[in-house]
mmCIF file of N, CA and C in Angstrom:
data_model
loop_
_atom_site.group_PDB
_atom_site.id
_atom_site.type_symbol
_atom_site.label_atom_id
_atom_site.label_comp_id
_atom_site.label_asym_id
_atom_site.label_seq_id
_atom_site.Cartn_x
_atom_site.Cartn_y
_atom_site.Cartn_z
ATOM 1 N N MET G 1 6.681 -17.686 -14.032
ATOM 2 C CA MET G 1 5.933 -16.445 -14.044
ATOM 3 C C MET G 1 5.287 -16.244 -12.677
ATOM 4 N N THR G 2 5.454 -15.065 -12.135
ATOM 5 C CA THR G 2 4.864 -14.737 -10.856
ATOM 6 C C THR G 2 3.606 -13.915 -11.060
ATOM 7 N N SER G 3 2.541 -14.293 -10.397
ATOM 8 C CA SER G 3 1.285 -13.551 -10.479
ATOM 9 C C SER G 3 1.276 -12.418 -9.469
ATOM 10 N N VAL G 4 0.505 -11.395 -9.753
ATOM 11 C CA VAL G 4 0.356 -10.256 -8.850
ATOM 12 C C VAL G 4 -1.127 -10.068 -8.570
ATOM 13 N N HIS G 5 -1.490 -9.951 -7.327
ATOM 14 C CA HIS G 5 -2.887 -9.741 -6.945
ATOM 15 C C HIS G 5 -3.233 -8.265 -7.102
ATOM 16 N N GLY G 6 -4.431 -7.986 -7.614
ATOM 17 C CA GLY G 6 -4.870 -6.617 -7.855
ATOM 18 C C GLY G 6 -4.965 -5.760 -6.610
ATOM 19 N N LYS G 7 -5.031 -6.384 -5.444
ATOM 20 C CA LYS G 7 -5.189 -5.603 -4.214
ATOM 21 C C LYS G 7 -4.004 -4.694 -3.918
ATOM 22 N N VAL G 8 -2.852 -4.945 -4.553
ATOM 23 C CA VAL G 8 -1.667 -4.113 -4.285
ATOM 24 C C VAL G 8 -1.575 -2.909 -5.226
ATOM 25 N N THR G 9 -2.496 -2.798 -6.180
ATOM 26 C CA THR G 9 -2.470 -1.701 -7.152
ATOM 27 C C THR G 9 -2.531 -0.350 -6.455
ATOM 28 N N VAL G 10 -1.739 0.587 -6.968
ATOM 29 C CA VAL G 10 -1.733 1.965 -6.476
ATOM 30 C C VAL G 10 -2.041 2.883 -7.649
ATOM 31 N N VAL G 11 -2.978 3.822 -7.450
ATOM 32 C CA VAL G 11 -3.325 4.798 -8.474
ATOM 33 C C VAL G 11 -3.346 6.191 -7.857
ATOM 34 N N THR G 12 -2.733 7.142 -8.576
ATOM 35 C CA THR G 12 -2.759 8.529 -8.114
ATOM 36 C C THR G 12 -3.214 9.424 -9.255
ATOM 37 N N LEU G 13 -3.892 10.489 -8.897
ATOM 38 C CA LEU G 13 -4.347 11.487 -9.852
ATOM 39 C C LEU G 13 -3.991 12.857 -9.304
ATOM 40 N N ASN G 14 -3.247 13.611 -10.093
ATOM 41 C CA ASN G 14 -2.818 14.953 -9.694
ATOM 42 C C ASN G 14 -2.088 14.934 -8.348
ATOM 43 N N GLY G 15 -1.322 13.862 -8.118
ATOM 44 C CA GLY G 15 -0.533 13.731 -6.893
ATOM 45 C C GLY G 15 -1.283 13.179 -5.695
ATOM 46 N N VAL G 16 -2.574 12.869 -5.854
ATOM 47 C CA VAL G 16 -3.387 12.354 -4.744
ATOM 48 C C VAL G 16 -3.578 10.852 -4.924
ATOM 49 N N ASP G 17 -3.204 10.077 -3.902
ATOM 50 C CA ASP G 17 -3.392 8.628 -3.920
ATOM 51 C C ASP G 17 -4.850 8.327 -3.566
ATOM 52 N N TYR G 18 -5.595 7.818 -4.525
ATOM 53 C CA TYR G 18 -7.003 7.493 -4.272
ATOM 54 C C TYR G 18 -7.250 5.983 -4.300
ATOM 55 N N SER G 19 -6.200 5.203 -4.075
ATOM 56 C CA SER G 19 -6.298 3.743 -4.087
ATOM 57 C C SER G 19 -7.324 3.216 -3.084
ATOM 58 N N ALA G 20 -7.436 3.855 -1.936
ATOM 59 C CA ALA G 20 -8.345 3.399 -0.886
ATOM 60 C C ALA G 20 -9.811 3.507 -1.301
ATOM 61 N N TYR G 21 -10.107 4.271 -2.352
ATOM 62 C CA TYR G 21 -11.476 4.441 -2.828
ATOM 63 C C TYR G 21 -11.756 3.626 -4.091
ATOM 64 N N SER G 22 -10.764 2.892 -4.577
ATOM 65 C CA SER G 22 -10.852 2.238 -5.879
ATOM 66 C C SER G 22 -10.879 0.720 -5.771
ATOM 67 N N ASN G 23 -11.565 0.092 -6.753
ATOM 68 C CA ASN G 23 -11.526 -1.366 -6.837
ATOM 69 C C ASN G 23 -11.373 -1.857 -8.281
ATOM 70 N N SER G 24 -11.197 -0.920 -9.218
ATOM 71 C CA SER G 24 -10.958 -1.344 -10.597
ATOM 72 C C SER G 24 -10.196 -0.276 -11.379
ATOM 73 N N THR G 25 -9.251 -0.741 -12.185
ATOM 74 C CA THR G 25 -8.516 0.122 -13.106
ATOM 75 C C THR G 25 -8.286 -0.660 -14.392
ATOM 76 N N ASP G 26 -8.730 -0.103 -15.509
ATOM 77 C CA ASP G 26 -8.471 -0.688 -16.822
ATOM 78 C C ASP G 26 -7.618 0.309 -17.588
ATOM 79 N N PHE G 27 -6.370 -0.063 -17.846
ATOM 80 C CA PHE G 27 -5.382 0.804 -18.471
ATOM 81 C C PHE G 27 -5.195 0.350 -19.913
ATOM 82 N N LYS G 28 -5.686 1.138 -20.871
ATOM 83 C CA LYS G 28 -5.637 0.745 -22.283
ATOM 84 C C LYS G 28 -4.627 1.622 -23.034
ATOM 85 N N ASP G 29 -3.510 1.014 -23.414
ATOM 86 C CA ASP G 29 -2.479 1.675 -24.216
ATOM 87 C C ASP G 29 -2.646 1.178 -25.651
ATOM 88 N N ALA G 30 -2.966 2.068 -26.575
ATOM 89 C CA ALA G 30 -3.290 1.676 -27.941
ATOM 90 C C ALA G 30 -2.420 2.432 -28.946
ATOM 91 N N THR G 31 -2.424 1.945 -30.170
ATOM 92 C CA THR G 31 -1.771 2.612 -31.288
ATOM 93 C C THR G 31 -2.715 2.602 -32.470
ATOM 94 N N ASP G 32 -2.858 3.758 -33.113
ATOM 95 C CA ASP G 32 -3.665 3.822 -34.331
ATOM 96 C C ASP G 32 -3.032 2.943 -35.401
ATOM 97 N N THR G 33 -3.864 2.338 -36.228
ATOM 98 C CA THR G 33 -3.366 1.581 -37.387
ATOM 99 C C THR G 33 -4.025 2.130 -38.635
ATOM 100 N N HIS G 34 -3.265 2.127 -39.738
ATOM 101 C CA HIS G 34 -3.740 2.679 -41.002
ATOM 102 C C HIS G 34 -3.581 1.633 -42.090
ATOM 103 N N GLU G 35 -4.688 1.315 -42.726
ATOM 104 C CA GLU G 35 -4.637 0.307 -43.775
ATOM 105 C C GLU G 35 -3.926 0.858 -45.008
ATOM 106 N N THR G 36 -2.967 0.081 -45.525
ATOM 107 C CA THR G 36 -2.192 0.493 -46.705
ATOM 108 C C THR G 36 -2.194 -0.619 -47.766
ATOM 109 N N THR G 37 -3.261 -1.394 -47.810
ATOM 110 C CA THR G 37 -3.362 -2.505 -48.750
ATOM 111 C C THR G 37 -3.439 -1.996 -50.195
ATOM 112 N N THR G 38 -2.692 -2.639 -51.060
ATOM 113 C CA THR G 38 -2.725 -2.291 -52.484
ATOM 114 C C THR G 38 -3.282 -3.465 -53.290
ATOM 115 N N TYR G 39 -3.558 -3.218 -54.561
ATOM 116 C CA TYR G 39 -4.079 -4.258 -55.446
ATOM 117 C C TYR G 39 -3.148 -5.468 -55.476
ATOM 118 N N GLY G 40 -3.742 -6.634 -55.633
ATOM 119 C CA GLY G 40 -2.978 -7.862 -55.777
ATOM 120 C C GLY G 40 -2.698 -8.588 -54.465
ATOM 121 N N ARG G 41 -2.988 -7.976 -53.340
ATOM 122 C CA ARG G 41 -2.752 -8.613 -52.035
ATOM 123 C C ARG G 41 -3.875 -9.582 -51.710
ATOM 124 N N THR G 42 -3.542 -10.595 -50.898
ATOM 125 C CA THR G 42 -4.563 -11.527 -50.442
ATOM 126 C C THR G 42 -4.918 -11.282 -48.967
ATOM 127 N N ARG G 43 -4.150 -10.431 -48.326
ATOM 128 C CA ARG G 43 -4.429 -10.040 -46.938
ATOM 129 C C ARG G 43 -4.181 -8.544 -46.792
ATOM 130 N N LYS G 44 -4.836 -7.925 -45.842
ATOM 131 C CA LYS G 44 -4.667 -6.493 -45.616
ATOM 132 C C LYS G 44 -3.275 -6.195 -45.050
ATOM 133 N N VAL G 45 -2.786 -4.996 -45.320
ATOM 134 C CA VAL G 45 -1.490 -4.515 -44.821
ATOM 135 C C VAL G 45 -1.760 -3.238 -44.021
ATOM 136 N N TYR G 46 -1.058 -3.082 -42.907
ATOM 137 C CA TYR G 46 -1.258 -1.925 -42.036
ATOM 138 C C TYR G 46 0.076 -1.269 -41.685
ATOM 139 N N ASN G 47 0.030 0.018 -41.407
ATOM 140 C CA ASN G 47 1.144 0.755 -40.836
ATOM 141 C C ASN G 47 0.696 1.296 -39.487
ATOM 142 N N GLY G 48 1.640 1.335 -38.554
ATOM 143 C CA GLY G 48 1.341 1.890 -37.244
ATOM 144 C C GLY G 48 1.275 3.403 -37.294
ATOM 145 N N GLY G 49 0.529 3.976 -36.363
ATOM 146 C CA GLY G 49 0.371 5.420 -36.300
ATOM 147 C C GLY G 49 0.688 5.955 -34.922
ATOM 148 N N LEU G 50 -0.094 6.892 -34.488
ATOM 149 C CA LEU G 50 0.124 7.560 -33.214
ATOM 150 C C LEU G 50 -0.374 6.720 -32.037
ATOM 151 N N GLY G 51 0.305 6.851 -30.926
ATOM 152 C CA GLY G 51 -0.141 6.207 -29.696
ATOM 153 C C GLY G 51 -1.339 6.941 -29.114
ATOM 154 N N ASP G 52 -2.140 6.217 -28.376
ATOM 155 C CA ASP G 52 -3.338 6.770 -27.747
ATOM 156 C C ASP G 52 -3.669 5.877 -26.562
ATOM 157 N N GLY G 53 -4.535 6.318 -25.717
ATOM 158 C CA GLY G 53 -4.925 5.455 -24.613
ATOM 159 C C GLY G 53 -5.967 6.083 -23.718
ATOM 160 N N THR G 54 -6.625 5.212 -22.966
ATOM 161 C CA THR G 54 -7.620 5.633 -21.989
ATOM 162 C C THR G 54 -7.430 4.826 -20.711
ATOM 163 N N VAL G 55 -7.951 5.366 -19.634
ATOM 164 C CA VAL G 55 -7.959 4.666 -18.364
ATOM 165 C C VAL G 55 -9.385 4.732 -17.824
ATOM 166 N N SER G 56 -9.919 3.580 -17.442
ATOM 167 C CA SER G 56 -11.217 3.513 -16.777
ATOM 168 C C SER G 56 -10.955 3.143 -15.326
ATOM 169 N N VAL G 57 -11.472 3.938 -14.405
ATOM 170 C CA VAL G 57 -11.270 3.678 -12.979
ATOM 171 C C VAL G 57 -12.617 3.702 -12.271
ATOM 172 N N GLY G 58 -12.689 3.032 -11.145
ATOM 173 C CA GLY G 58 -13.935 3.025 -10.402
ATOM 174 C C GLY G 58 -13.755 2.480 -9.007
ATOM 175 N N GLY G 59 -14.814 2.607 -8.219
ATOM 176 C CA GLY G 59 -14.759 2.116 -6.848
ATOM 177 C C GLY G 59 -16.043 2.423 -6.109
ATOM 178 N N PHE G 60 -15.942 2.381 -4.786
ATOM 179 C CA PHE G 60 -17.101 2.626 -3.936
ATOM 180 C C PHE G 60 -17.135 4.077 -3.491
ATOM 181 N N TYR G 61 -18.329 4.626 -3.475
ATOM 182 C CA TYR G 61 -18.539 6.013 -3.069
ATOM 183 C C TYR G 61 -18.092 6.191 -1.623
ATOM 184 N N ASP G 62 -17.544 7.344 -1.330
ATOM 185 C CA ASP G 62 -17.112 7.669 0.030
ATOM 186 C C ASP G 62 -17.655 9.042 0.368
ATOM 187 N N THR G 63 -18.204 9.188 1.538
ATOM 188 C CA THR G 63 -18.830 10.447 1.918
ATOM 189 C C THR G 63 -17.841 11.492 2.414
ATOM 190 N N THR G 64 -16.553 11.179 2.379
ATOM 191 C CA THR G 64 -15.548 12.143 2.814
ATOM 192 C C THR G 64 -15.541 13.310 1.828
ATOM 193 N N ALA G 65 -16.098 14.415 2.244
ATOM 194 C CA ALA G 65 -16.304 15.546 1.335
ATOM 195 C C ALA G 65 -15.000 16.181 0.849
ATOM 196 N N VAL G 66 -13.945 16.090 1.628
ATOM 197 C CA VAL G 66 -12.710 16.783 1.246
ATOM 198 C C VAL G 66 -11.699 15.891 0.545
ATOM 199 N N SER G 67 -11.847 14.556 0.632
ATOM 200 C CA SER G 67 -10.827 13.707 0.016
ATOM 201 C C SER G 67 -11.376 12.511 -0.747
ATOM 202 N N GLY G 68 -12.679 12.322 -0.780
ATOM 203 C CA GLY G 68 -13.255 11.196 -1.504
ATOM 204 C C GLY G 68 -13.157 11.385 -3.015
ATOM 205 N N PRO G 69 -13.553 10.368 -3.791
ATOM 206 C CA PRO G 69 -13.446 10.443 -5.244
ATOM 207 C C PRO G 69 -14.192 11.632 -5.857
ATOM 208 N N ARG G 70 -15.379 11.913 -5.369
ATOM 209 C CA ARG G 70 -16.148 13.049 -5.904
ATOM 210 C C ARG G 70 -15.381 14.351 -5.711
ATOM 211 N N ALA G 71 -14.809 14.538 -4.508
ATOM 212 C CA ALA G 71 -14.053 15.759 -4.205
ATOM 213 C C ALA G 71 -12.793 15.879 -5.057
ATOM 214 N N LEU G 72 -12.208 14.751 -5.439
ATOM 215 C CA LEU G 72 -10.995 14.769 -6.265
ATOM 216 C C LEU G 72 -11.330 14.955 -7.742
ATOM 217 N N PHE G 73 -12.222 14.137 -8.283
ATOM 218 C CA PHE G 73 -12.455 14.095 -9.721
ATOM 219 C C PHE G 73 -13.289 15.252 -10.271
ATOM 220 N N LYS G 74 -14.366 15.631 -9.579
ATOM 221 C CA LYS G 74 -15.289 16.624 -10.125
ATOM 222 C C LYS G 74 -14.617 17.970 -10.428
ATOM 223 N N PRO G 75 -13.840 18.549 -9.509
ATOM 224 C CA PRO G 75 -13.199 19.831 -9.829
ATOM 225 C C PRO G 75 -12.180 19.717 -10.964
ATOM 226 N N LEU G 76 -11.457 18.598 -11.017
ATOM 227 C CA LEU G 76 -10.476 18.407 -12.095
ATOM 228 C C LEU G 76 -11.178 18.251 -13.436
ATOM 229 N N LYS G 77 -12.311 17.552 -13.461
ATOM 230 C CA LYS G 77 -13.081 17.407 -14.688
ATOM 231 C C LYS G 77 -13.613 18.764 -15.134
ATOM 232 N N ALA G 78 -14.146 19.541 -14.206
ATOM 233 C CA ALA G 78 -14.702 20.856 -14.540
ATOM 234 C C ALA G 78 -13.636 21.791 -15.112
ATOM 235 N N ALA G 79 -12.420 21.700 -14.587
ATOM 236 C CA ALA G 79 -11.332 22.561 -15.065
ATOM 237 C C ALA G 79 -10.908 22.182 -16.483
ATOM 238 N N GLY G 80 -11.003 20.900 -16.826
ATOM 239 C CA GLY G 80 -10.684 20.446 -18.171
ATOM 240 C C GLY G 80 -9.212 20.418 -18.517
ATOM 241 N N ASN G 81 -8.352 20.559 -17.536
ATOM 242 C CA ASN G 81 -6.905 20.565 -17.777
ATOM 243 C C ASN G 81 -6.312 19.164 -17.639
ATOM 244 N N ALA G 82 -5.198 18.933 -18.327
ATOM 245 C CA ALA G 82 -4.465 17.678 -18.166
ATOM 246 C C ALA G 82 -3.768 17.668 -16.814
ATOM 247 N N VAL G 83 -3.859 16.517 -16.132
ATOM 248 C CA VAL G 83 -3.210 16.347 -14.825
ATOM 249 C C VAL G 83 -2.458 15.024 -14.824
ATOM 250 N N PRO G 84 -1.430 14.888 -13.973
ATOM 251 C CA PRO G 84 -0.662 13.639 -13.954
ATOM 252 C C PRO G 84 -1.441 12.473 -13.349
ATOM 253 N N PHE G 85 -1.295 11.307 -13.994
ATOM 254 C CA PHE G 85 -1.887 10.059 -13.519
ATOM 255 C C PHE G 85 -0.767 9.032 -13.409
ATOM 256 N N VAL G 86 -0.740 8.302 -12.293
ATOM 257 C CA VAL G 86 0.266 7.264 -12.082
ATOM 258 C C VAL G 86 -0.453 5.960 -11.770
ATOM 259 N N TYR G 87 -0.044 4.899 -12.475
ATOM 260 C CA TYR G 87 -0.623 3.564 -12.313
ATOM 261 C C TYR G 87 0.499 2.604 -11.939
ATOM 262 N N ARG G 88 0.366 1.946 -10.785
ATOM 263 C CA ARG G 88 1.350 0.975 -10.298
ATOM 264 C C ARG G 88 0.650 -0.365 -10.052
ATOM 265 N N PRO G 89 0.586 -1.229 -11.068
ATOM 266 C CA PRO G 89 -0.157 -2.483 -10.933
ATOM 267 C C PRO G 89 0.464 -3.480 -9.963
ATOM 268 N N GLU G 90 1.745 -3.320 -9.650
ATOM 269 C CA GLU G 90 2.430 -4.234 -8.728
ATOM 270 C C GLU G 90 2.605 -3.612 -7.343
ATOM 271 N N GLY G 91 1.988 -2.469 -7.091
ATOM 272 C CA GLY G 91 2.187 -1.761 -5.837
ATOM 273 C C GLY G 91 3.402 -0.853 -5.926
ATOM 274 N N THR G 92 3.810 -0.329 -4.783
ATOM 275 C CA THR G 92 4.928 0.608 -4.729
ATOM 276 C C THR G 92 6.199 -0.103 -4.297
ATOM 277 N N GLY G 93 7.310 0.168 -5.003
ATOM 278 C CA GLY G 93 8.600 -0.420 -4.628
ATOM 279 C C GLY G 93 9.603 -0.304 -5.761
ATOM 280 N N SER G 94 10.841 -0.232 -5.401
ATOM 281 C CA SER G 94 11.922 -0.092 -6.370
ATOM 282 C C SER G 94 11.899 -1.221 -7.400
ATOM 283 N N GLY G 95 11.980 -0.838 -8.686
ATOM 284 C CA GLY G 95 12.015 -1.815 -9.774
ATOM 285 C C GLY G 95 10.654 -2.300 -10.236
ATOM 286 N N LYS G 96 9.591 -1.938 -9.549
ATOM 287 C CA LYS G 96 8.248 -2.389 -9.934
ATOM 288 C C LYS G 96 7.690 -1.524 -11.061
ATOM 289 N N ALA G 97 6.755 -2.095 -11.813
ATOM 290 C CA ALA G 97 6.156 -1.422 -12.967
ATOM 291 C C ALA G 97 5.417 -0.152 -12.567
ATOM 292 N N GLN G 98 5.498 0.836 -13.470
ATOM 293 C CA GLN G 98 4.803 2.097 -13.258
ATOM 294 C C GLN G 98 4.525 2.733 -14.619
ATOM 295 N N SER G 99 3.339 3.277 -14.771
ATOM 296 C CA SER G 99 2.991 4.046 -15.963
ATOM 297 C C SER G 99 2.573 5.432 -15.505
ATOM 298 N N THR G 100 3.200 6.451 -16.096
ATOM 299 C CA THR G 100 2.905 7.835 -15.766
ATOM 300 C C THR G 100 2.525 8.563 -17.048
ATOM 301 N N VAL G 101 1.403 9.260 -17.020
ATOM 302 C CA VAL G 101 0.917 9.968 -18.203
ATOM 303 C C VAL G 101 -0.026 11.085 -17.761
ATOM 304 N N SER G 102 -0.085 12.143 -18.543
ATOM 305 C CA SER G 102 -1.076 13.179 -18.282
ATOM 306 C C SER G 102 -2.421 12.701 -18.819
ATOM 307 N N VAL G 103 -3.493 13.061 -18.114
ATOM 308 C CA VAL G 103 -4.840 12.658 -18.520
ATOM 309 C C VAL G 103 -5.803 13.837 -18.406
ATOM 310 N N ILE G 104 -6.836 13.767 -19.190
ATOM 311 C CA ILE G 104 -7.969 14.685 -19.069
ATOM 312 C C ILE G 104 -9.160 13.840 -18.643
ATOM 313 N N ILE G 105 -9.856 14.254 -17.615
ATOM 314 C CA ILE G 105 -11.015 13.497 -17.136
ATOM 315 C C ILE G 105 -12.180 13.779 -18.083
ATOM 316 N N SER G 106 -12.581 12.773 -18.850
ATOM 317 C CA SER G 106 -13.643 12.972 -19.828
ATOM 318 C C SER G 106 -15.026 12.689 -19.247
ATOM 319 N N SER G 107 -15.098 11.893 -18.182
ATOM 320 C CA SER G 107 -16.391 11.678 -17.530
ATOM 321 C C SER G 107 -16.199 11.202 -16.098
ATOM 322 N N PHE G 108 -17.183 11.505 -15.273
ATOM 323 C CA PHE G 108 -17.250 11.022 -13.888
ATOM 324 C C PHE G 108 -18.696 10.634 -13.644
ATOM 325 N N GLU G 109 -18.924 9.398 -13.194
ATOM 326 C CA GLU G 109 -20.282 8.904 -12.989
ATOM 327 C C GLU G 109 -20.439 8.344 -11.580
ATOM 328 N N GLU G 110 -21.648 8.472 -11.063
ATOM 329 C CA GLU G 110 -22.012 7.835 -9.803
ATOM 330 C C GLU G 110 -23.245 6.982 -10.060
ATOM 331 N N SER G 111 -23.289 5.799 -9.454
ATOM 332 C CA SER G 111 -24.412 4.891 -9.629
ATOM 333 C C SER G 111 -24.986 4.537 -8.262
ATOM 334 N N SER G 112 -26.305 4.665 -8.135
ATOM 335 C CA SER G 112 -26.982 4.424 -6.851
ATOM 336 C C SER G 112 -28.084 3.377 -6.992
ATOM 337 N N PRO G 113 -27.722 2.095 -7.105
ATOM 338 C CA PRO G 113 -28.753 1.063 -7.210
ATOM 339 C C PRO G 113 -29.478 0.864 -5.873
ATOM 340 N N VAL G 114 -30.756 0.573 -5.931
ATOM 341 C CA VAL G 114 -31.554 0.449 -4.719
ATOM 342 C C VAL G 114 -31.080 -0.700 -3.827
ATOM 343 N N GLY G 115 -30.550 -1.757 -4.407
ATOM 344 C CA GLY G 115 -30.173 -2.926 -3.616
ATOM 345 C C GLY G 115 -28.682 -3.120 -3.427
ATOM 346 N N ASP G 116 -27.902 -2.066 -3.612
ATOM 347 C CA ASP G 116 -26.445 -2.245 -3.515
ATOM 348 C C ASP G 116 -25.793 -0.938 -3.086
ATOM 349 N N MET G 117 -24.490 -0.960 -3.003
ATOM 350 C CA MET G 117 -23.716 0.196 -2.580
ATOM 351 C C MET G 117 -23.599 1.219 -3.711
ATOM 352 N N VAL G 118 -23.450 2.481 -3.354
ATOM 353 C CA VAL G 118 -23.214 3.535 -4.336
ATOM 354 C C VAL G 118 -21.786 3.395 -4.840
ATOM 355 N N THR G 119 -21.619 3.467 -6.155
ATOM 356 C CA THR G 119 -20.292 3.352 -6.751
ATOM 357 C C THR G 119 -20.007 4.581 -7.617
ATOM 358 N N TRP G 120 -18.750 4.716 -8.007
ATOM 359 C CA TRP G 120 -18.331 5.796 -8.905
ATOM 360 C C TRP G 120 -17.443 5.205 -9.993
ATOM 361 N N SER G 121 -17.362 5.902 -11.113
ATOM 362 C CA SER G 121 -16.451 5.512 -12.188
ATOM 363 C C SER G 121 -16.047 6.767 -12.951
ATOM 364 N N ALA G 122 -14.888 6.693 -13.591
ATOM 365 C CA ALA G 122 -14.396 7.824 -14.374
ATOM 366 C C ALA G 122 -13.648 7.310 -15.591
ATOM 367 N N GLU G 123 -13.703 8.086 -16.664
ATOM 368 C CA GLU G 123 -12.952 7.811 -17.881
ATOM 369 C C GLU G 123 -11.894 8.895 -18.021
ATOM 370 N N LEU G 124 -10.667 8.469 -18.260
ATOM 371 C CA LEU G 124 -9.545 9.387 -18.397
ATOM 372 C C LEU G 124 -8.935 9.218 -19.786
ATOM 373 N N GLN G 125 -8.743 10.309 -20.492
ATOM 374 C CA GLN G 125 -8.119 10.285 -21.814
ATOM 375 C C GLN G 125 -6.649 10.647 -21.668
ATOM 376 N N MET G 126 -5.759 9.739 -22.098
ATOM 377 C CA MET G 126 -4.330 10.037 -22.057
ATOM 378 C C MET G 126 -4.007 11.139 -23.052
ATOM 379 N N THR G 127 -3.034 11.978 -22.701
ATOM 380 C CA THR G 127 -2.578 13.018 -23.609
ATOM 381 C C THR G 127 -1.075 13.189 -23.438
ATOM 382 N N GLY G 128 -0.342 13.175 -24.538
ATOM 383 C CA GLY G 128 1.114 13.349 -24.488
ATOM 384 C C GLY G 128 1.851 12.050 -24.233
ATOM 385 N N VAL G 129 3.050 12.193 -23.679
ATOM 386 C CA VAL G 129 3.994 11.083 -23.514
ATOM 387 C C VAL G 129 3.563 10.120 -22.419
ATOM 388 N N LEU G 130 3.654 8.824 -22.710
ATOM 389 C CA LEU G 130 3.426 7.766 -21.722
ATOM 390 C C LEU G 130 4.797 7.271 -21.271
ATOM 391 N N ASP G 131 5.117 7.477 -19.998
ATOM 392 C CA ASP G 131 6.405 7.065 -19.438
ATOM 393 C C ASP G 131 6.194 5.769 -18.648
ATOM 394 N N GLU G 132 6.868 4.700 -19.091
ATOM 395 C CA GLU G 132 6.718 3.414 -18.399
ATOM 396 C C GLU G 132 8.027 2.971 -17.751
ATOM 397 N N THR G 133 8.786 3.945 -17.289
ATOM 398 C CA THR G 133 10.014 3.659 -16.559
ATOM 399 C C THR G 133 9.658 3.048 -15.201
ATOM 400 N N ALA G 134 10.361 1.980 -14.832
ATOM 401 C CA ALA G 134 10.122 1.319 -13.539
ATOM 402 C C ALA G 134 10.369 2.302 -12.386
ATOM 403 N N GLN G 135 9.749 2.012 -11.268
ATOM 404 C CA GLN G 135 9.916 2.849 -10.069
ATOM 405 C C GLN G 135 11.356 2.787 -9.567
ATOM 406 N N VAL G 136 11.815 3.871 -9.042
ATOM 407 C CA VAL G 136 13.168 3.956 -8.494
ATOM 408 C C VAL G 136 13.120 3.726 -7.001
#
C-alpha cells in the first residue's frame, strides 16, 4: 500500500483552484439507511437508501480581495446555486482519484483568534450525481 501526503491535494470550486488557500478537506460520502427489522429478530436489519454527502473545507485567510477564499465563497453562497466541486486527494495526474459533484455552499465562516492566524471554513452540501471516475 502506498501512502499519499495531504500536501498534494487539489480542490476546485466552480472551476477555480483554491488549493493554495486550503489546509483541510473532509469529504463525506454517505448513504441513508432504513431500519426494516421485524418481530422475532435478534439483531436489527437495514436497507440502503439514497446517497448523500457533505464536504468541509478550510484554510488560512488571504487578503487577496479578488481571488482569496472570501471572494470565491461568499458570492456563491449568497447566490444559493449548485456549483461544480472537484476533489483530487492524490493531486493532479492521469489515473489518479477524483471526485466531482455539484455542491451548495451552506455556510462560510471566518475565525479571528487573538493569538493566532485568521482562518476560514465552509460547509458544502452535495447535490445530484457523484462522479468518481479517475482523472484522464
